[in-house]
Amino acid sequence: MNSNILVLGATGKTGSRVIKQLQKKGIKPRVGSRNASPSFDWNNKETWVNALKDIERVYITFYPDLAVPGAKEAIESFTYLAKELGVKKVVLLSGKGETEAEACEKIIMTSGVNYTIVRASWFNQNWSESFFLDPILTGDVALPLSDVLIPFVDADDIAEVASTVLLDDTYNGEIIEVTGPELITFKDIVKTISNVSKRNLNFYEITLEQYVEGMKQMQVEADVVWLIEYLFSHVLTNPENQKITNDIEKVLGRKPKTFLAYATETAKTGVWQPIEANK
């Protein structure tokens, strides 16, 4: 059946999975992306009205992150418009330990629209679908802060939680903090990926300054460099981001996926094998 649900960031790590979760329930959500019809573009407010037409529930993700300059203003404008157009509930994907993200949460929490906030830690899928993949493919992973403990969480778990609270109004007004079931370091992760992919991966400890300079030399987009430097310097070391919660179990009635389980599944796809090995 067609539904009155809009999923923003529909091609992203969680948005694409939220769509699949809703489809499993027989719901056909509206796809919120630049290539959809009607299209949705955070940078073009003229697209927002058509995307929100006849919509009652919205899953909001902001690319690249709620911490970036301009995110707060965009969330404020979008939430105001959504309320004006009759949206009854929003679920916001937010970041644990991010002051800027919490400012965006407050906008939604005081908007008068029903809401659930889903705060996530770092995603497992950053290693297979995002900026940590390229170093894995080269076989040489150089990262700062290699001994910081992080409760990496799986995007499948985030999406299942998000789709559940989007439909279930008993979670209205709640902040759900999603984490994995363990605290792990970058060194642990590279060792795990090395084992499951049967590759010899080298890990090098570098400074944050060296890491940022390396990204600039590789001509990574300036806003992405800014974001990654921010995440490493402010979020990764925030004590709030180094706590494990049981919120996934509370919502889904099961434990979250371990990094090893994610890595074992992902290794079978071949995504961590160098291109030469796949020929």
CSV table of C-alpha atoms in Angstrom, one decimal:
chain,number,residue,atom,x,y,z
A,1,MET,CA,0.0,0.0,0.0
A,2,ASN,CA,1.1,3.6,-0.5
A,3,SER,CA,1.7,5.4,2.7
A,4,ASN,CA,2.0,8.8,4.2
A,5,ILE,CA,5.6,8.3,5.3
A,6,LEU,CA,8.5,10.2,3.9
A,7,VAL,CA,12.1,8.8,4.4
A,8,LEU,CA,14.8,11.4,3.9
A,9,GLY,CA,18.3,10.4,3.0
A,10,ALA,CA,16.7,7.4,1.2
A,11,THR,CA,19.9,6.4,-0.5
A,12,GLY,CA,22.1,6.7,2.6
A,13,LYS,CA,23.3,4.1,5.1
A,14,THR,CA,20.2,4.2,7.4
A,15,GLY,CA,17.6,5.7,5.0
A,16,SER,CA,17.9,2.9,2.5
A,17,ARG,CA,17.6,0.4,5.3
A,18,VAL,CA,14.6,2.1,6.8
A,19,ILE,CA,12.8,1.9,3.4
A,20,LYS,CA,13.5,-1.8,3.3
A,21,GLN,CA,12.2,-2.3,6.8
A,22,LEU,CA,9.0,-0.4,6.0
A,23,GLN,CA,8.6,-2.4,2.7
A,24,LYS,CA,8.8,-5.6,4.7
A,25,LYS,CA,5.8,-4.4,6.6
A,26,GLY,CA,3.9,-3.8,3.4
A,27,ILE,CA,4.4,-0.1,3.5
A,28,LYS,CA,5.6,1.9,0.4
A,29,PRO,CA,7.2,5.0,1.8
A,30,ARG,CA,7.9,8.1,-0.2
A,31,VAL,CA,11.6,8.2,-1.2
A,32,GLY,CA,13.3,11.5,-0.1
A,33,SER,CA,16.3,12.0,-2.4
A,34,ARG,CA,17.4,14.3,-5.2
A,35,ASN,CA,16.7,11.6,-7.9
A,36,ALA,CA,13.3,10.6,-6.6
A,37,SER,CA,10.0,11.9,-7.9
A,38,PRO,CA,9.0,14.2,-6.3
A,39,SER,CA,12.6,15.0,-5.6
A,40,PHE,CA,14.0,16.2,-2.2
A,41,ASP,CA,17.1,18.3,-1.9
A,42,TRP,CA,18.2,19.9,1.4
A,43,ASN,CA,19.9,22.6,-0.6
A,44,ASN,CA,16.7,23.5,-2.5
A,45,LYS,CA,13.8,24.5,-0.3
A,46,GLU,CA,11.5,24.6,-3.3
A,47,THR,CA,11.6,20.8,-3.4
A,48,TRP,CA,10.4,20.5,0.2
A,49,VAL,CA,6.7,21.3,-0.3
A,50,ASN,CA,6.1,18.6,-3.0
A,51,ALA,CA,8.0,16.0,-1.0
A,52,LEU,CA,5.9,16.7,2.1
A,53,LYS,CA,2.5,16.8,0.3
A,54,ASP,CA,0.0,14.4,2.1
A,55,ILE,CA,2.8,13.2,4.5
A,56,GLU,CA,2.1,12.5,8.2
A,57,ARG,CA,5.4,10.9,9.3
A,58,VAL,CA,9.0,11.7,8.4
A,59,TYR,CA,12.3,10.0,9.0
A,60,ILE,CA,15.0,12.8,9.0
A,61,THR,CA,18.6,12.3,8.3
A,62,PHE,CA,20.8,15.3,7.4
A,63,TYR,CA,23.8,14.9,5.1
A,64,PRO,CA,26.7,14.9,5.8
A,65,ASP,CA,25.9,15.4,9.5
A,66,LEU,CA,23.9,17.6,11.9
A,67,ALA,CA,27.2,19.1,13.2
A,68,VAL,CA,28.0,20.9,9.9
A,69,PRO,CA,27.4,24.6,9.5
A,70,GLY,CA,23.9,25.3,8.2
A,71,ALA,CA,22.3,22.1,9.5
A,72,LYS,CA,20.5,23.8,12.4
A,73,GLU,CA,18.9,26.4,10.1
A,74,ALA,CA,17.8,23.7,7.6
A,75,ILE,CA,16.3,21.5,10.3
A,76,GLU,CA,14.5,24.6,11.7
A,77,SER,CA,13.0,25.6,8.4
A,78,PHE,CA,12.1,22.0,7.4
A,79,THR,CA,10.4,21.3,10.8
A,80,TYR,CA,8.4,24.5,10.6
A,81,LEU,CA,7.2,23.7,7.1
A,82,ALA,CA,6.4,20.1,8.0
A,83,LYS,CA,4.2,21.2,10.8
A,84,GLU,CA,2.5,23.7,8.6
A,85,LEU,CA,1.8,21.0,6.0
A,86,GLY,CA,0.2,18.6,8.5
A,87,VAL,CA,3.1,16.3,9.5
A,88,LYS,CA,2.2,14.6,12.8
A,89,LYS,CA,5.4,12.9,13.7
A,90,VAL,CA,9.1,13.0,13.0
A,91,VAL,CA,12.0,10.7,13.8
A,92,LEU,CA,15.4,12.4,13.8
A,93,LEU,CA,18.6,10.5,13.4
A,94,SER,CA,21.0,12.4,15.7
A,95,GLY,CA,24.6,11.9,16.8
A,96,LYS,CA,25.7,10.8,20.3
A,97,GLY,CA,27.9,13.3,22.0
A,98,GLU,CA,27.4,16.1,19.4
A,99,THR,CA,26.5,19.5,20.8
A,100,GLU,CA,25.4,20.8,17.4
A,101,ALA,CA,23.2,17.7,16.9
A,102,GLU,CA,21.6,18.3,20.3
A,103,ALA,CA,20.7,21.9,19.2
A,104,CYS,CA,18.9,20.3,16.2
A,105,GLU,CA,17.1,17.9,18.5
A,106,LYS,CA,15.8,20.8,20.6
A,107,ILE,CA,14.3,22.4,17.6
A,108,ILE,CA,12.2,19.3,16.9
A,109,MET,CA,11.4,18.7,20.6
A,110,THR,CA,9.9,22.2,21.0
A,111,SER,CA,8.2,22.3,17.6
A,112,GLY,CA,4.9,20.9,18.8
A,113,VAL,CA,5.1,17.9,16.4
A,114,ASN,CA,5.3,14.4,17.9
A,115,TYR,CA,8.9,13.1,17.8
A,116,THR,CA,11.3,10.4,18.7
A,117,ILE,CA,15.1,11.1,18.6
A,118,VAL,CA,17.4,8.2,17.6
A,119,ARG,CA,21.0,9.0,18.7
A,120,ALA,CA,23.6,6.8,17.1
A,121,SER,CA,27.2,6.2,17.7
A,122,TRP,CA,29.7,5.4,14.9
A,123,PHE,CA,28.4,3.0,12.3
A,124,ASN,CA,29.9,-0.4,11.5
A,125,GLN,CA,29.2,0.4,7.9
A,126,ASN,CA,31.8,3.2,7.9
A,127,TRP,CA,34.2,0.4,7.2
A,128,SER,CA,32.4,-1.0,4.2
A,129,GLU,CA,30.3,1.9,2.8
A,130,SER,CA,32.1,5.0,3.8
A,131,PHE,CA,35.4,6.8,4.5
A,132,PHE,CA,37.2,3.8,6.2
A,133,LEU,CA,36.8,1.5,3.2
A,134,ASP,CA,39.6,2.9,0.9
A,135,PRO,CA,42.4,2.3,3.5
A,136,ILE,CA,41.2,-1.2,4.1
A,137,LEU,CA,41.4,-1.9,0.3
A,138,THR,CA,45.0,-0.5,0.2
A,139,GLY,CA,46.0,-2.8,3.1
A,140,ASP,CA,47.4,0.1,5.1
A,141,VAL,CA,45.2,1.8,7.7
A,142,ALA,CA,46.6,4.9,9.4
A,143,LEU,CA,44.3,6.4,12.1
A,144,PRO,CA,44.7,8.7,15.1
A,145,LEU,CA,43.3,7.9,18.6
A,146,SER,CA,43.7,4.1,18.0
A,147,ASP,CA,43.1,3.2,21.6
A,148,VAL,CA,39.8,5.1,22.2
A,149,LEU,CA,37.0,2.7,23.0
A,150,ILE,CA,33.9,3.2,20.7
A,151,PRO,CA,30.5,1.4,20.9
A,152,PHE,CA,30.2,0.9,17.1
A,153,VAL,CA,26.6,0.2,16.1
A,154,ASP,CA,25.2,-1.5,13.0
A,155,ALA,CA,23.2,0.4,10.5
A,156,ASP,CA,20.7,-2.5,10.2
A,157,ASP,CA,20.0,-2.2,13.9
A,158,ILE,CA,19.6,1.6,13.7
A,159,ALA,CA,17.1,1.3,10.8
A,160,GLU,CA,15.1,-1.4,12.5
A,161,VAL,CA,14.8,0.8,15.6
A,162,ALA,CA,14.0,3.9,13.5
A,163,SER,CA,11.3,2.2,11.5
A,164,THR,CA,9.8,0.7,14.7
A,165,VAL,CA,9.6,4.1,16.5
A,166,LEU,CA,8.4,5.8,13.4
A,167,LEU,CA,5.2,3.6,13.4
A,168,ASP,CA,4.8,3.1,17.2
A,169,ASP,CA,3.6,6.2,19.0
A,170,THR,CA,4.4,4.7,22.4
A,171,TYR,CA,7.9,6.0,21.8
A,172,ASN,CA,6.7,9.6,21.3
A,173,GLY,CA,8.8,12.1,23.2
A,174,GLU,CA,11.7,9.7,23.8
A,175,ILE,CA,15.4,9.8,23.1
A,176,ILE,CA,16.6,6.4,22.0
A,177,GLU,CA,20.4,6.0,22.2
A,178,VAL,CA,21.6,3.2,20.0
A,179,THR,CA,25.0,1.5,20.5
A,180,GLY,CA,26.6,-1.8,19.7
A,181,PRO,CA,27.0,-4.3,22.5
A,182,GLU,CA,30.7,-3.7,23.1
A,183,LEU,CA,33.4,-1.1,23.2
A,184,ILE,CA,36.1,-1.6,20.6
A,185,THR,CA,39.1,0.3,19.3
A,186,PHE,CA,40.2,1.0,15.7
A,187,LYS,CA,43.1,-1.4,16.3
A,188,ASP,CA,40.6,-4.2,17.3
A,189,ILE,CA,38.5,-3.4,14.2
A,190,VAL,CA,41.3,-3.6,11.7
A,191,LYS,CA,42.5,-6.9,13.3
A,192,THR,CA,38.9,-8.3,13.1
A,193,ILE,CA,38.6,-7.3,9.4
A,194,SER,CA,42.0,-8.7,8.7
A,195,ASN,CA,41.0,-12.1,10.2
A,196,VAL,CA,37.6,-12.4,8.5
A,197,SER,CA,38.8,-11.1,5.1
A,198,LYS,CA,41.9,-13.3,5.3
A,199,ARG,CA,44.1,-10.3,4.5
A,200,ASN,CA,47.2,-8.9,6.1
A,201,LEU,CA,46.2,-5.4,7.1
A,202,ASN,CA,48.8,-3.0,8.5
A,203,PHE,CA,47.7,-0.5,11.2
A,204,TYR,CA,49.6,2.7,11.8
A,205,GLU,CA,49.1,5.1,14.7
A,206,ILE,CA,49.3,8.7,13.5
A,207,THR,CA,48.3,12.1,14.9
A,208,LEU,CA,45.0,13.8,14.0
A,209,GLU,CA,47.0,16.6,12.3
A,210,GLN,CA,48.7,14.0,10.0
A,211,TYR,CA,45.3,12.4,9.3
A,212,VAL,CA,43.7,15.7,8.3
A,213,GLU,CA,46.7,16.7,6.2
A,214,GLY,CA,46.5,13.3,4.4
A,215,MET,CA,42.8,13.8,3.6
A,216,LYS,CA,43.6,17.3,2.2
A,217,GLN,CA,46.4,15.8,0.0
A,218,MET,CA,44.0,13.2,-1.3
A,219,GLN,CA,41.7,16.2,-2.2
A,220,VAL,CA,38.8,15.0,0.0
A,221,GLU,CA,36.0,17.6,-0.1
A,222,ALA,CA,36.6,20.4,2.4
A,223,ASP,CA,33.3,19.9,4.3
A,224,VAL,CA,34.1,16.2,4.7
A,225,VAL,CA,37.6,17.0,6.0
A,226,TRP,CA,36.0,19.5,8.5
A,227,LEU,CA,33.4,16.9,9.6
A,228,ILE,CA,35.9,14.1,10.1
A,229,GLU,CA,38.3,16.3,12.1
A,230,TYR,CA,35.3,17.5,14.2
A,231,LEU,CA,34.2,13.9,14.8
A,232,PHE,CA,37.7,12.8,15.9
A,233,SER,CA,38.5,15.8,18.0
A,234,HIS,CA,35.1,16.3,19.7
A,235,VAL,CA,32.9,13.3,19.4
A,236,LEU,CA,35.2,10.3,19.6
A,237,THR,CA,36.7,11.4,22.9
A,238,ASN,CA,33.4,12.6,24.5
A,239,PRO,CA,32.8,10.3,27.5
A,240,GLU,CA,29.1,10.3,26.6
A,241,ASN,CA,30.0,8.6,23.3
A,242,GLN,CA,31.8,5.8,25.2
A,243,LYS,CA,28.9,4.3,27.0
A,244,ILE,CA,26.9,1.2,26.0
A,245,THR,CA,23.1,1.4,26.2
A,246,ASN,CA,20.5,-1.3,26.1
A,247,ASP,CA,18.0,0.8,24.1
A,248,ILE,CA,18.2,-1.4,21.0
A,249,GLU,CA,17.2,-4.4,23.1
A,250,LYS,CA,14.5,-2.3,24.8
A,251,VAL,CA,12.9,-1.5,21.4
A,252,LEU,CA,13.6,-4.6,19.4
A,253,GLY,CA,13.6,-7.3,22.1
A,254,ARG,CA,17.0,-8.6,21.0
A,255,LYS,CA,20.6,-7.7,21.5
A,256,PRO,CA,22.4,-5.5,18.9
A,257,LYS,CA,24.7,-7.0,16.3
A,258,THR,CA,28.4,-7.4,17.3
A,259,PHE,CA,31.1,-6.0,15.1
A,260,LEU,CA,32.4,-9.5,14.5
A,261,ALA,CA,29.0,-10.6,13.2
A,262,TYR,CA,28.8,-7.6,10.9
A,263,ALA,CA,32.4,-8.2,9.7
A,264,THR,CA,31.8,-11.9,9.1
A,265,GLU,CA,28.7,-11.1,7.0
A,266,THR,CA,30.4,-8.2,5.2
A,267,ALA,CA,33.5,-10.2,4.3
A,268,LYS,CA,31.4,-12.7,2.4
A,269,THR,CA,30.3,-9.9,0.0
A,270,GLY,CA,34.0,-9.4,-1.2
A,271,VAL,CA,33.8,-5.7,-0.5
A,272,TRP,CA,37.1,-5.8,1.4
A,273,GLN,CA,39.1,-7.6,-1.3
A,274,PRO,CA,41.3,-5.4,-3.5
A,275,ILE,CA,40.0,-4.9,-7.0
A,276,GLU,CA,42.9,-6.9,-8.4
A,277,ALA,CA,41.8,-9.9,-6.3
A,278,ASN,CA,38.3,-9.7,-7.7
A,279,LYS,CA,39.4,-10.0,-11.3
